[in-house]
PDB file of C-alpha atoms and ligand atoms in Angstrom:
ATOM      1  CA  UNK A   1     -14.082  12.292  -2.492  1.00  0.00           C
ATOM      2  CA  UNK A   2     -12.580   9.457  -1.482  1.00  0.00           C
ATOM      3  CA  UNK A   3      -8.834   8.548   0.275  1.00  0.00           C
ATOM      4  CA  UNK A   4      -7.049   4.889   0.207  1.00  0.00           C
ATOM      5  CA  UNK A   5      -3.764   3.698   2.302  1.00  0.00           C
ATOM      6  CA  UNK A   6      -1.016   3.351  -0.763  1.00  0.00           C
ATOM      7  CA  UNK A   7       2.395   1.054   0.174  1.00  0.00           C
ATOM      8  CA  UNK A   8       5.549   1.252  -2.320  1.00  0.00           C
ATOM      9  CA  UNK A   9       6.894  -2.079  -0.146  1.00  0.00           C
ATOM     10  CA  UNK A  10       9.835  -2.822   0.157  1.00  0.00           C
ATOM     11  CA  UNK A  11      10.800  -4.917  -2.779  1.00  0.00           C
ATOM     12  CA  UNK A  12       9.819  -2.201  -4.967  1.00  0.00           C
ATOM     13  CA  UNK A  13      12.260   0.385  -3.074  1.00  0.00           C
ATOM     14  CA  UNK A  14      15.242  -1.719  -2.731  1.00  0.00           C
ATOM     15  CA  UNK A  15      14.492  -2.002  -6.989  1.00  0.00           C
ATOM     16  CA  UNK A  16      14.301   1.996  -7.259  1.00  0.00           C
ATOM     17  CA  UNK A  17      10.993   1.629  -8.362  1.00  0.00           C
ATOM     18  CA  UNK A  18       9.029   4.701  -6.314  1.00  0.00           C
ATOM     19  CA  UNK A  19       9.578   7.135  -8.663  1.00  0.00           C
ATOM     20  CA  UNK A  20       8.365   4.910 -11.345  1.00  0.00           C
ATOM     21  CA  UNK A  21       5.465   3.851  -9.353  1.00  0.00           C
ATOM     22  CA  UNK A  22       4.579   7.855  -8.103  1.00  0.00           C
ATOM     23  CA  UNK A  23       4.161   8.467 -12.083  1.00  0.00           C
ATOM     24  CA  UNK A  24       1.852   6.867 -12.223  1.00  0.00           C
ATOM     25  CA  UNK A  25      -0.397   7.624  -9.767  1.00  0.00           C
ATOM     26  CA  UNK A  26      -0.650  10.803 -10.213  1.00  0.00           C
ATOM     27  CA  UNK A  27      -0.137  10.435 -13.661  1.00  0.00           C
ATOM     28  CA  UNK A  28      -3.546   8.223 -12.686  1.00  0.00           C
ATOM     29  CA  UNK A  29      -4.620  11.226 -10.932  1.00  0.00           C
ATOM     30  CA  UNK A  30      -4.293  10.607  -7.733  1.00  0.00           C
ATOM     31  CA  UNK A  31      -3.689  13.326  -5.302  1.00  0.00           C
ATOM     32  CA  UNK A  32      -0.747  12.415  -2.635  1.00  0.00           C
ATOM     33  CA  UNK A  33      -2.243  13.945   0.680  1.00  0.00           C
ATOM     34  CA  UNK A  34       0.880  12.165   2.833  1.00  0.00           C
ATOM     35  CA  UNK A  35       4.068  10.843   1.721  1.00  0.00           C
ATOM     36  CA  UNK A  36       6.498   9.076   4.515  1.00  0.00           C
ATOM     37  CA  UNK A  37       9.056   6.675   4.028  1.00  0.00           C
ATOM     38  CA  UNK A  38       8.671   4.304   6.656  1.00  0.00           C
ATOM     39  CA  UNK A  39      10.899   1.195   8.425  1.00  0.00           C
ATOM     40  CA  UNK A  40       8.107  -1.209  10.055  1.00  0.00           C
ATOM     41  CA  UNK A  41       9.245  -3.078  13.088  1.00  0.00           C
ATOM     42  CA  UNK A  42       8.432  -6.546  13.009  1.00  0.00           C
ATOM     43  CA  UNK A  43       5.481  -6.052  15.544  1.00  0.00           C
ATOM     44  CA  UNK A  44       4.107  -2.923  13.072  1.00  0.00           C
ATOM     45  CA  UNK A  45       3.660  -5.268  10.484  1.00  0.00           C
ATOM     46  CA  UNK A  46       2.128  -8.214  12.505  1.00  0.00           C
ATOM     47  CA  UNK A  47      -0.836  -5.337  13.347  1.00  0.00           C
ATOM     48  CA  UNK A  48      -1.002  -3.702  10.240  1.00  0.00           C
ATOM     49  CA  UNK A  49      -1.864  -7.574   8.664  1.00  0.00           C
ATOM     50  CA  UNK A  50      -3.794  -8.446  11.663  1.00  0.00           C
ATOM     51  CA  UNK A  51      -6.770  -9.828   9.443  1.00  0.00           C
ATOM     52  CA  UNK A  52      -4.131 -12.208   8.263  1.00  0.00           C
ATOM     53  CA  UNK A  53      -2.986 -13.424  11.469  1.00  0.00           C
ATOM     54  CA  UNK A  54      -4.596 -17.103  10.821  1.00  0.00           C
ATOM     55  CA  UNK A  55      -2.787 -16.989   7.083  1.00  0.00           C
ATOM     56  CA  UNK A  56      -0.359 -19.686   6.295  1.00  0.00           C
ATOM     57  CA  UNK A  57       1.444 -16.880   4.511  1.00  0.00           C
ATOM     58  CA  UNK A  58       1.215 -14.389   7.955  1.00  0.00           C
ATOM     59  CA  UNK A  59       5.079 -15.197   9.182  1.00  0.00           C
ATOM     60  CA  UNK A  60       7.122 -15.200   5.598  1.00  0.00           C
ATOM     61  CA  UNK A  61       5.137 -11.419   4.570  1.00  0.00           C
ATOM     62  CA  UNK A  62       5.667 -10.025   8.412  1.00  0.00           C
ATOM     63  CA  UNK A  63       9.071 -10.572   7.849  1.00  0.00           C
ATOM     64  CA  UNK A  64       9.134  -9.165   4.010  1.00  0.00           C
ATOM     65  CA  UNK A  65       7.442  -5.973   4.995  1.00  0.00           C
ATOM     66  CA  UNK A  66       9.807  -5.470   7.527  1.00  0.00           C
ATOM     67  CA  UNK A  67      12.684  -6.240   5.953  1.00  0.00           C
ATOM     68  CA  UNK A  68      13.599  -3.043   4.255  1.00  0.00           C
ATOM     69  CA  UNK A  69      11.965   0.787   4.069  1.00  0.00           C
ATOM     70  CA  UNK A  70       8.968   1.395   2.281  1.00  0.00           C
ATOM     71  CA  UNK A  71       7.046   4.104   1.172  1.00  0.00           C
ATOM     72  CA  UNK A  72       2.542   4.451   2.798  1.00  0.00           C
ATOM     73  CA  UNK A  73       0.366   6.900   1.309  1.00  0.00           C
ATOM     74  CA  UNK A  74      -2.240   8.764   1.807  1.00  0.00           C
ATOM     75  CA  UNK A  75      -4.078   9.202  -1.656  1.00  0.00           C
ATOM     76  CA  UNK A  76      -7.313  10.454  -2.843  1.00  0.00           C
ATOM     77  CA  UNK A  77      -9.233  11.100  -6.266  1.00  0.00           C
ATOM     78  CA  UNK A  78     -13.084  10.066  -6.591  1.00  0.00           C
ATOM     79  CA  UNK A  79     -14.150   5.781  -5.382  1.00  0.00           C
ATOM     80  CA  UNK A  80      -9.933   5.782  -4.483  1.00  0.00           C
ATOM     81  CA  UNK A  81     -10.387   2.776  -2.754  1.00  0.00           C
ATOM     82  CA  UNK A  82     -11.130   0.744  -5.893  1.00  0.00           C
ATOM     83  CA  UNK A  83      -9.412   3.434  -8.532  1.00  0.00           C
ATOM     84  CA  UNK A  84      -6.392   1.832  -7.018  1.00  0.00           C
ATOM     85  CA  UNK A  85      -6.881  -1.938  -6.387  1.00  0.00           C
ATOM     86  CA  UNK A  86      -7.419  -1.000 -10.171  1.00  0.00           C
ATOM     87  CA  UNK A  87      -3.929   0.636 -10.599  1.00  0.00           C
ATOM     88  CA  UNK A  88      -1.739  -1.957  -8.981  1.00  0.00           C
ATOM     89  CA  UNK A  89      -4.201  -5.073 -10.221  1.00  0.00           C
ATOM     90  CA  UNK A  90      -4.197  -9.130  -9.304  1.00  0.00           C
ATOM     91  CA  UNK A  91      -2.939  -9.900  -6.205  1.00  0.00           C
ATOM     92  CA  UNK A  92      -0.724 -12.260  -8.023  1.00  0.00           C
ATOM     93  CA  UNK A  93       1.975 -10.582 -10.738  1.00  0.00           C
ATOM     94  CA  UNK A  94       1.645 -13.592 -12.670  1.00  0.00           C
ATOM     95  CA  UNK A  95      -2.096 -13.354 -13.398  1.00  0.00           C
ATOM     96  CA  UNK A  96      -1.904  -9.473 -12.760  1.00  0.00           C
ATOM     97  CA  UNK A  97      -3.621  -7.159 -16.767  1.00  0.00           C
ATOM     98  CA  UNK A  98      -0.944  -6.003 -18.710  1.00  0.00           C
ATOM     99  CA  UNK A  99       0.132  -2.367 -17.567  1.00  0.00           C
ATOM    100  CA  UNK A 100      -0.796  -2.688 -14.167  1.00  0.00           C
ATOM    101  CA  UNK A 101       2.038  -2.216 -11.521  1.00  0.00           C
ATOM    102  CA  UNK A 102       1.896  -5.301  -9.668  1.00  0.00           C
ATOM    103  CA  UNK A 103       2.302  -6.682 -13.588  1.00  0.00           C
ATOM    104  CA  UNK A 104       5.109  -4.562 -14.427  1.00  0.00           C
ATOM    105  CA  UNK A 105       6.817  -4.705 -10.955  1.00  0.00           C
ATOM    106  CA  UNK A 106       5.623  -7.521  -8.488  1.00  0.00           C
ATOM    107  CA  UNK A 107       8.042 -10.504  -8.914  1.00  0.00           C
ATOM    108  CA  UNK A 108       5.504 -12.496  -6.710  1.00  0.00           C
ATOM    109  CA  UNK A 109       2.570 -12.809  -4.868  1.00  0.00           C
ATOM    110  CA  UNK A 110       4.200 -12.343  -2.157  1.00  0.00           C
ATOM    111  CA  UNK A 111       6.587  -9.101  -3.497  1.00  0.00           C
ATOM    112  CA  UNK A 112       4.100  -7.585  -5.453  1.00  0.00           C
ATOM    113  CA  UNK A 113       5.318  -3.990  -5.094  1.00  0.00           C
ATOM    114  CA  UNK A 114       2.424  -2.325  -3.696  1.00  0.00           C
ATOM    115  CA  UNK A 115      -0.362  -2.322  -1.080  1.00  0.00           C
ATOM    116  CA  UNK A 116      -4.099  -0.738  -1.458  1.00  0.00           C
ATOM    117  CA  UNK A 117      -7.144  -1.050   1.053  1.00  0.00           C
ATOM    118  CA  UNK A 118      -9.578  -2.851  -0.010  1.00  0.00           C
ATOM    119  CA  UNK A 119     -12.631  -1.185   1.810  1.00  0.00           C
ATOM    120  CA  UNK A 120     -13.689   1.951   3.002  1.00  0.00           C
ATOM    121  CA  UNK A 121     -13.579   0.411   6.498  1.00  0.00           C
ATOM    122  CA  UNK A 122     -10.153  -1.043   6.073  1.00  0.00           C
ATOM    123  CA  UNK A 123      -9.110   2.208   4.359  1.00  0.00           C
ATOM    124  CA  UNK A 124      -9.789   4.260   7.521  1.00  0.00           C
ATOM    125  CA  UNK A 125      -7.878   1.462   9.442  1.00  0.00           C
ATOM    126  CA  UNK A 126      -5.001   1.490   7.479  1.00  0.00           C
ATOM    127  CA  UNK A 127      -4.385   5.316   7.271  1.00  0.00           C
ATOM    128  CA  UNK A 128      -5.029   5.800  10.542  1.00  0.00           C
ATOM    129  CA  UNK A 129      -2.416   2.787  11.018  1.00  0.00           C
ATOM    130  CA  UNK A 130      -0.104   5.720   9.610  1.00  0.00           C
ATOM    131  CA  UNK A 131      -1.478   9.308   9.494  1.00  0.00           C
ATOM    132  CA  UNK A 132      -2.875  11.475  11.939  1.00  0.00           C
ATOM    133  CA  UNK A 133      -5.879  13.519  11.465  1.00  0.00           C
ATOM    134  CA  UNK A 134      -3.605  16.907  10.757  1.00  0.00           C
ATOM    135  CA  UNK A 135      -1.207  14.787   8.524  1.00  0.00           C
ATOM    136  CA  UNK A 136      -4.407  14.493   6.006  1.00  0.00           C
ATOM    137  CA  UNK A 137      -4.309  18.121   5.989  1.00  0.00           C
ATOM    138  CA  UNK A 138      -7.354  18.097   7.918  1.00  0.00           C
ATOM    139  CA  UNK A 139      -6.835  20.501  10.953  1.00  0.00           C
ATOM    140  CA  UNK A 140      -8.481  24.071  10.638  1.00  0.00           C
ATOM    141  CA  UNK A 141      -5.062  25.527  10.169  1.00  0.00           C
ATOM    142  CA  UNK A 142      -4.602  24.333   6.388  1.00  0.00           C
TER     143      UNK A 142
HETATM  144  O1  LIG B   1      -2.918  -7.317  -0.752  1.00  0.00           O
HETATM  145  P1  LIG B   1      -3.949  -7.944  -1.910  1.00  0.00           P
HETATM  146  O2  LIG B   1      -5.153  -6.997  -1.008  1.00  0.00           O
HETATM  147  O3  LIG B   1      -4.377  -8.060  -3.153  1.00  0.00           O
HETATM  148  O4  LIG B   1      -4.148  -8.933  -0.703  1.00  0.00           O
HETATM  149  P2  LIG B   1      -4.721  -9.902  -0.339  1.00  0.00           P
HETATM  150  O5  LIG B   1      -4.839 -11.216  -0.141  1.00  0.00           O
HETATM  151  O6  LIG B   1      -5.658  -9.116   1.386  1.00  0.00           O
HETATM  152  O7  LIG B   1      -3.087 -10.291   0.440  1.00  0.00           O
HETATM  153  C1  LIG B   1      -1.743  -9.260   1.720  1.00  0.00           C
HETATM  154  C2  LIG B   1      -0.447  -9.598   1.163  1.00  0.00           C
HETATM  155  O8  LIG B   1      -0.287 -10.773   1.574  1.00  0.00           O
HETATM  156  C3  LIG B   1      -0.528  -9.391  -1.082  1.00  0.00           C
HETATM  157  O9  LIG B   1      -0.173  -7.897  -0.989  1.00  0.00           O
HETATM  158  C4  LIG B   1       0.955 -10.667  -0.348  1.00  0.00           C
HETATM  159  O10 LIG B   1       2.016  -9.669  -0.315  1.00  0.00           O
HETATM  160  C5  LIG B   1       0.387 -11.247   1.257  1.00  0.00           C
HETATM  161  N1  LIG B   1       0.313 -12.556  -0.054  1.00  0.00           N
HETATM  162  C6  LIG B   1       1.160 -13.253  -0.221  1.00  0.00           C
HETATM  163  O11 LIG B   1       1.999 -13.805   0.307  1.00  0.00           O
HETATM  164  N2  LIG B   1       1.104 -15.558  -0.267  1.00  0.00           N
HETATM  165  C7  LIG B   1      -0.331 -15.486  -0.691  1.00  0.00           C
HETATM  166  N3  LIG B   1      -0.924 -16.668  -1.252  1.00  0.00           N
HETATM  167  C8  LIG B   1      -1.479 -14.328  -0.356  1.00  0.00           C
HETATM  168  C9  LIG B   1      -1.145 -12.979  -0.601  1.00  0.00           C
HETATM  169 MG1  LIG B   2      -6.093  -6.579   0.969  1.00  0.00          MG
END
């Protein structure tokens, strides 16, 4: 089993696509291990996307990510990191395969509906950015 961090970004939340995207997530066989509606501050968005600090889109991206509520999820499945990125499709919705989430719900390369971790180390960092170990069911009580 593997876990990945997914975000339903503010563009998809404001467009009332949370339910449709959750349906695709569960329909693809992921287990939702944790989920929360968050409103990121600019500083929190900058911390989450720190790896992109030098990129030209960093300011715009972090303003967008802090523009309204987002839904953060811990998804679990075999090969979850690769599988969730495949379900999302390419970063640019205009280049994403038909039937992927970003093709169907994204409206621009920035407003592309969802986020997914890209490797095991980034998944660990990103899951820890939003969820305490106990929230992920890792305490002995569960
Ligand atoms: O999200 P993904 O891993 O597919 O792409 P990324 O290269 O890690 O970029 C992170 C996010 O920055 C993207 O999901 C887009 O929202 C945004 N982005 C952008 O606004 N303009 C670009 N040229 C590339 C990415
Ligand atoms: Mg990325």
